[in-house]
Amino acid sequence: MNAKIRLSELNSMPAADFVAALGGIFEHSPWVAEQAAASRPFADIEALHRTMVQKIEAAGEEAQLKLIRAHPELGGKLAVRGELTAESTQEQAGAGLNQCSPEEFEELTGLNARYGEKFGFPFILAVRGHNRQSIIGEFRRRIELNVQEEQQESLRQIYRIGLFRLQDLIEE
């Protein structure tokens, strides 16, 4: 793991460097860091996270759906091909998704297909603290939600992932 960045450094660095440092917090969406940069200084990681979440909330449904769709499937094709971001690879491996049995992989593949067909975006779960079985259980539970409920749940999961990533990256 790379050395942590001090919050005081983030607060004082040029906006372009701030975006370069935090552009990957929300998957393939550096616009969140770009918009948050103008709100510096941040008192703590939680204040930075709240600001980033507020920027996403204020961006509207179209931008939120684009953010949701920027995420990879859990245990999906990109993972198999090794095409995930470093953060997603580490998170999915931490939950054991890289060690699925053939049966688990087959079930995940089927759930990913059904979920994508129903919702039009990938299943997102902050996998820290989960294992393969609990992830599959969440998948089964959430596939029964309606589109609006699941879109909101996906955003809540993205916000949790963002907070974990900020905590991993920043030292107060």
PDB file of C-alpha atoms in Angstrom:
ATOM      1  CA  MET A   1       0.000   0.000   0.000  1.00  0.00           C
ATOM      2  CA  ASN A   2       1.216   3.495  -0.810  1.00  0.00           C
ATOM      3  CA  ALA A   3       2.063   6.021   1.877  1.00  0.00           C
ATOM      4  CA  LYS A   4      -0.892   8.010   3.090  1.00  0.00           C
ATOM      5  CA  ILE A   5      -1.427  11.626   2.101  1.00  0.00           C
ATOM      6  CA  ARG A   6      -1.787  14.110   4.926  1.00  0.00           C
ATOM      7  CA  LEU A   7      -5.087  15.983   4.983  1.00  0.00           C
ATOM      8  CA  SER A   8      -3.182  19.242   5.456  1.00  0.00           C
ATOM      9  CA  GLU A   9      -1.335  18.547   2.170  1.00  0.00           C
ATOM     10  CA  LEU A  10      -4.629  17.892   0.336  1.00  0.00           C
ATOM     11  CA  ASN A  11      -6.033  21.123   1.716  1.00  0.00           C
ATOM     12  CA  SER A  12      -3.132  23.182   0.379  1.00  0.00           C
ATOM     13  CA  MET A  13      -2.155  21.513  -2.901  1.00  0.00           C
ATOM     14  CA  PRO A  14      -3.136  22.945  -6.290  1.00  0.00           C
ATOM     15  CA  ALA A  15      -6.590  21.847  -7.458  1.00  0.00           C
ATOM     16  CA  ALA A  16      -5.145  19.691 -10.262  1.00  0.00           C
ATOM     17  CA  ASP A  17      -3.002  17.772  -7.752  1.00  0.00           C
ATOM     18  CA  PHE A  18      -6.003  17.393  -5.414  1.00  0.00           C
ATOM     19  CA  VAL A  19      -7.997  15.890  -8.287  1.00  0.00           C
ATOM     20  CA  ALA A  20      -5.089  13.639  -9.264  1.00  0.00           C
ATOM     21  CA  ALA A  21      -4.871  12.377  -5.672  1.00  0.00           C
ATOM     22  CA  LEU A  22      -8.618  11.859  -5.156  1.00  0.00           C
ATOM     23  CA  GLY A  23      -9.931  11.296  -8.682  1.00  0.00           C
ATOM     24  CA  GLY A  24     -10.200   7.528  -8.127  1.00  0.00           C
ATOM     25  CA  ILE A  25     -12.173   7.684  -4.889  1.00  0.00           C
ATOM     26  CA  PHE A  26     -15.389   7.374  -6.882  1.00  0.00           C
ATOM     27  CA  GLU A  27     -14.904   4.893  -9.730  1.00  0.00           C
ATOM     28  CA  HIS A  28     -13.897   6.585 -13.013  1.00  0.00           C
ATOM     29  CA  SER A  29     -15.487   9.845 -11.787  1.00  0.00           C
ATOM     30  CA  PRO A  30     -12.811  12.488 -11.136  1.00  0.00           C
ATOM     31  CA  TRP A  31     -15.515  15.165 -11.502  1.00  0.00           C
ATOM     32  CA  VAL A  32     -16.455  14.537  -7.864  1.00  0.00           C
ATOM     33  CA  ALA A  33     -12.966  15.501  -6.662  1.00  0.00           C
ATOM     34  CA  GLU A  34     -12.913  18.431  -9.112  1.00  0.00           C
ATOM     35  CA  GLN A  35     -16.087  19.838  -7.605  1.00  0.00           C
ATOM     36  CA  ALA A  36     -15.008  19.168  -4.011  1.00  0.00           C
ATOM     37  CA  ALA A  37     -11.652  20.936  -4.450  1.00  0.00           C
ATOM     38  CA  ALA A  38     -13.288  24.373  -4.253  1.00  0.00           C
ATOM     39  CA  SER A  39     -14.683  23.582  -0.788  1.00  0.00           C
ATOM     40  CA  ARG A  40     -11.277  23.238   0.877  1.00  0.00           C
ATOM     41  CA  PRO A  41     -10.017  23.277   3.563  1.00  0.00           C
ATOM     42  CA  PHE A  42     -11.568  20.193   5.156  1.00  0.00           C
ATOM     43  CA  ALA A  43     -11.411  19.725   8.930  1.00  0.00           C
ATOM     44  CA  ASP A  44     -11.305  15.930   8.677  1.00  0.00           C
ATOM     45  CA  ILE A  45     -11.875  12.974   6.359  1.00  0.00           C
ATOM     46  CA  GLU A  46     -15.585  12.880   7.226  1.00  0.00           C
ATOM     47  CA  ALA A  47     -16.023  16.525   6.156  1.00  0.00           C
ATOM     48  CA  LEU A  48     -14.289  15.790   2.847  1.00  0.00           C
ATOM     49  CA  HIS A  49     -16.480  12.730   2.356  1.00  0.00           C
ATOM     50  CA  ARG A  50     -19.671  14.666   3.172  1.00  0.00           C
ATOM     51  CA  THR A  51     -18.725  17.314   0.624  1.00  0.00           C
ATOM     52  CA  MET A  52     -18.041  14.714  -2.057  1.00  0.00           C
ATOM     53  CA  VAL A  53     -21.380  13.001  -1.342  1.00  0.00           C
ATOM     54  CA  GLN A  54     -23.163  16.366  -1.489  1.00  0.00           C
ATOM     55  CA  LYS A  55     -21.615  17.014  -4.917  1.00  0.00           C
ATOM     56  CA  ILE A  56     -22.951  13.668  -6.157  1.00  0.00           C
ATOM     57  CA  GLU A  57     -26.390  14.289  -4.643  1.00  0.00           C
ATOM     58  CA  ALA A  58     -26.541  17.760  -6.235  1.00  0.00           C
ATOM     59  CA  ALA A  59     -25.421  16.456  -9.648  1.00  0.00           C
ATOM     60  CA  GLY A  60     -28.819  14.939 -10.427  1.00  0.00           C
ATOM     61  CA  GLU A  61     -30.061  11.560 -11.527  1.00  0.00           C
ATOM     62  CA  GLU A  62     -28.298  11.437 -14.898  1.00  0.00           C
ATOM     63  CA  ALA A  63     -24.859  12.016 -13.339  1.00  0.00           C
ATOM     64  CA  GLN A  64     -25.674   9.589 -10.524  1.00  0.00           C
ATOM     65  CA  LEU A  65     -26.621   6.857 -12.992  1.00  0.00           C
ATOM     66  CA  LYS A  66     -23.419   7.506 -14.918  1.00  0.00           C
ATOM     67  CA  LEU A  67     -21.480   7.114 -11.655  1.00  0.00           C
ATOM     68  CA  ILE A  68     -23.312   3.880 -10.830  1.00  0.00           C
ATOM     69  CA  ARG A  69     -22.659   2.529 -14.323  1.00  0.00           C
ATOM     70  CA  ALA A  70     -18.947   3.363 -14.017  1.00  0.00           C
ATOM     71  CA  HIS A  71     -18.607   0.534 -11.484  1.00  0.00           C
ATOM     72  CA  PRO A  72     -17.608  -2.994 -12.469  1.00  0.00           C
ATOM     73  CA  GLU A  73     -19.708  -6.087 -11.837  1.00  0.00           C
ATOM     74  CA  LEU A  74     -18.720  -7.954  -8.693  1.00  0.00           C
ATOM     75  CA  GLY A  75     -16.808 -11.044  -9.804  1.00  0.00           C
ATOM     76  CA  GLY A  76     -17.667 -10.190 -13.395  1.00  0.00           C
ATOM     77  CA  LYS A  77     -15.921 -10.220 -16.760  1.00  0.00           C
ATOM     78  CA  LEU A  78     -13.573  -7.327 -15.985  1.00  0.00           C
ATOM     79  CA  ALA A  79     -12.315  -9.116 -12.870  1.00  0.00           C
ATOM     80  CA  VAL A  80     -11.731 -12.318 -14.812  1.00  0.00           C
ATOM     81  CA  ARG A  81      -9.799 -10.404 -17.490  1.00  0.00           C
ATOM     82  CA  GLY A  82      -7.816  -8.400 -14.889  1.00  0.00           C
ATOM     83  CA  GLU A  83      -9.255  -5.087 -16.096  1.00  0.00           C
ATOM     84  CA  LEU A  84     -10.511  -3.643 -12.783  1.00  0.00           C
ATOM     85  CA  THR A  85      -9.037  -0.537 -11.200  1.00  0.00           C
ATOM     86  CA  ALA A  86      -6.414  -1.305  -8.553  1.00  0.00           C
ATOM     87  CA  GLU A  87      -8.885  -0.281  -5.842  1.00  0.00           C
ATOM     88  CA  SER A  88     -11.650  -2.570  -7.133  1.00  0.00           C
ATOM     89  CA  THR A  89      -9.238  -5.477  -7.581  1.00  0.00           C
ATOM     90  CA  GLN A  90      -8.045  -5.137  -3.981  1.00  0.00           C
ATOM     91  CA  GLU A  91     -11.591  -4.767  -2.619  1.00  0.00           C
ATOM     92  CA  GLN A  92     -12.983  -7.761  -4.517  1.00  0.00           C
ATOM     93  CA  ALA A  93      -9.982  -9.930  -3.590  1.00  0.00           C
ATOM     94  CA  GLY A  94     -10.386  -8.891   0.053  1.00  0.00           C
ATOM     95  CA  ALA A  95     -13.900 -10.343  -0.031  1.00  0.00           C
ATOM     96  CA  GLY A  96     -12.619 -13.557  -1.624  1.00  0.00           C
ATOM     97  CA  LEU A  97     -14.309 -13.017  -4.994  1.00  0.00           C
ATOM     98  CA  ASN A  98     -11.102 -14.088  -6.718  1.00  0.00           C
ATOM     99  CA  GLN A  99     -11.482 -17.509  -5.029  1.00  0.00           C
ATOM    100  CA  CYS A 100     -15.027 -18.386  -6.102  1.00  0.00           C
ATOM    101  CA  SER A 101     -15.842 -22.030  -6.637  1.00  0.00           C
ATOM    102  CA  PRO A 102     -17.171 -22.857 -10.118  1.00  0.00           C
ATOM    103  CA  GLU A 103     -20.692 -22.984  -8.618  1.00  0.00           C
ATOM    104  CA  GLU A 104     -20.322 -19.587  -6.906  1.00  0.00           C
ATOM    105  CA  PHE A 105     -18.896 -18.056 -10.064  1.00  0.00           C
ATOM    106  CA  GLU A 106     -21.783 -19.477 -12.094  1.00  0.00           C
ATOM    107  CA  GLU A 107     -24.320 -18.080  -9.609  1.00  0.00           C
ATOM    108  CA  LEU A 108     -22.607 -14.660  -9.598  1.00  0.00           C
ATOM    109  CA  THR A 109     -22.584 -14.636 -13.392  1.00  0.00           C
ATOM    110  CA  GLY A 110     -26.312 -15.426 -13.477  1.00  0.00           C
ATOM    111  CA  LEU A 111     -27.129 -12.858 -10.793  1.00  0.00           C
ATOM    112  CA  ASN A 112     -25.061 -10.207 -12.586  1.00  0.00           C
ATOM    113  CA  ALA A 113     -26.979 -10.889 -15.818  1.00  0.00           C
ATOM    114  CA  ARG A 114     -30.424 -10.831 -14.147  1.00  0.00           C
ATOM    115  CA  TYR A 115     -29.558  -7.754 -12.121  1.00  0.00           C
ATOM    116  CA  GLY A 116     -28.201  -5.852 -15.126  1.00  0.00           C
ATOM    117  CA  GLU A 117     -31.261  -6.748 -17.176  1.00  0.00           C
ATOM    118  CA  LYS A 118     -33.621  -5.582 -14.431  1.00  0.00           C
ATOM    119  CA  PHE A 119     -31.849  -2.400 -13.332  1.00  0.00           C
ATOM    120  CA  GLY A 120     -29.655  -1.327 -16.254  1.00  0.00           C
ATOM    121  CA  PHE A 121     -26.594  -0.908 -14.050  1.00  0.00           C
ATOM    122  CA  PRO A 122     -24.165  -3.202 -12.189  1.00  0.00           C
ATOM    123  CA  PHE A 123     -24.712  -4.524  -8.660  1.00  0.00           C
ATOM    124  CA  ILE A 124     -22.625  -2.445  -6.255  1.00  0.00           C
ATOM    125  CA  LEU A 125     -21.717  -3.447  -2.742  1.00  0.00           C
ATOM    126  CA  ALA A 126     -19.097  -2.083  -0.370  1.00  0.00           C
ATOM    127  CA  VAL A 127     -17.557  -5.518   0.062  1.00  0.00           C
ATOM    128  CA  ARG A 128     -15.341  -4.738   3.059  1.00  0.00           C
ATOM    129  CA  GLY A 129     -16.532  -7.008   5.853  1.00  0.00           C
ATOM    130  CA  HIS A 130     -18.320  -9.341   3.425  1.00  0.00           C
ATOM    131  CA  ASN A 131     -17.381 -12.780   2.138  1.00  0.00           C
ATOM    132  CA  ARG A 132     -18.536 -14.614  -0.986  1.00  0.00           C
ATOM    133  CA  GLN A 133     -21.609 -16.068   0.730  1.00  0.00           C
ATOM    134  CA  SER A 134     -22.790 -12.750   2.221  1.00  0.00           C
ATOM    135  CA  ILE A 135     -22.239 -11.001  -1.124  1.00  0.00           C
ATOM    136  CA  ILE A 136     -24.368 -13.600  -2.901  1.00  0.00           C
ATOM    137  CA  GLY A 137     -26.999 -13.208  -0.156  1.00  0.00           C
ATOM    138  CA  GLU A 138     -27.085  -9.424  -0.635  1.00  0.00           C
ATOM    139  CA  PHE A 139     -27.317  -9.938  -4.386  1.00  0.00           C
ATOM    140  CA  ARG A 140     -30.338 -12.219  -3.947  1.00  0.00           C
ATOM    141  CA  ARG A 141     -32.023  -9.779  -1.535  1.00  0.00           C
ATOM    142  CA  ARG A 142     -31.467  -6.644  -3.570  1.00  0.00           C
ATOM    143  CA  ILE A 143     -32.493  -8.109  -6.917  1.00  0.00           C
ATOM    144  CA  GLU A 144     -36.031  -8.097  -5.465  1.00  0.00           C
ATOM    145  CA  LEU A 145     -36.043  -4.306  -4.880  1.00  0.00           C
ATOM    146  CA  ASN A 146     -37.637  -1.872  -7.311  1.00  0.00           C
ATOM    147  CA  VAL A 147     -35.485   0.330  -9.550  1.00  0.00           C
ATOM    148  CA  GLN A 148     -35.758   3.467  -7.388  1.00  0.00           C
ATOM    149  CA  GLU A 149     -34.942   1.575  -4.170  1.00  0.00           C
ATOM    150  CA  GLU A 150     -31.991  -0.131  -5.777  1.00  0.00           C
ATOM    151  CA  GLN A 151     -30.653   3.060  -7.325  1.00  0.00           C
ATOM    152  CA  GLN A 152     -30.647   4.669  -3.851  1.00  0.00           C
ATOM    153  CA  GLU A 153     -29.073   1.568  -2.304  1.00  0.00           C
ATOM    154  CA  SER A 154     -26.373   1.589  -4.995  1.00  0.00           C
ATOM    155  CA  LEU A 155     -25.548   5.208  -4.168  1.00  0.00           C
ATOM    156  CA  ARG A 156     -25.372   4.386  -0.431  1.00  0.00           C
ATOM    157  CA  GLN A 157     -22.927   1.592  -1.252  1.00  0.00           C
ATOM    158  CA  ILE A 158     -20.849   3.911  -3.464  1.00  0.00           C
ATOM    159  CA  TYR A 159     -20.686   6.433  -0.623  1.00  0.00           C
ATOM    160  CA  ARG A 160     -19.459   3.702   1.773  1.00  0.00           C
ATOM    161  CA  ILE A 161     -16.823   2.606  -0.751  1.00  0.00           C
ATOM    162  CA  GLY A 162     -15.724   6.239  -1.102  1.00  0.00           C
ATOM    163  CA  LEU A 163     -15.355   6.665   2.653  1.00  0.00           C
ATOM    164  CA  PHE A 164     -13.309   3.457   2.926  1.00  0.00           C
ATOM    165  CA  ARG A 165     -11.049   4.618   0.108  1.00  0.00           C
ATOM    166  CA  LEU A 166     -10.566   8.054   1.685  1.00  0.00           C
ATOM    167  CA  GLN A 167      -9.719   6.456   5.036  1.00  0.00           C
ATOM    168  CA  ASP A 168      -7.196   4.177   3.314  1.00  0.00           C
ATOM    169  CA  LEU A 169      -5.585   7.093   1.451  1.00  0.00           C
ATOM    170  CA  ILE A 170      -5.574  10.001   3.912  1.00  0.00           C
ATOM    171  CA  GLU A 171      -3.872  10.583   7.218  1.00  0.00           C
ATOM    172  CA  GLU A 172      -5.352  13.322   9.407  1.00  0.00           C
TER     173      GLU A 172
END
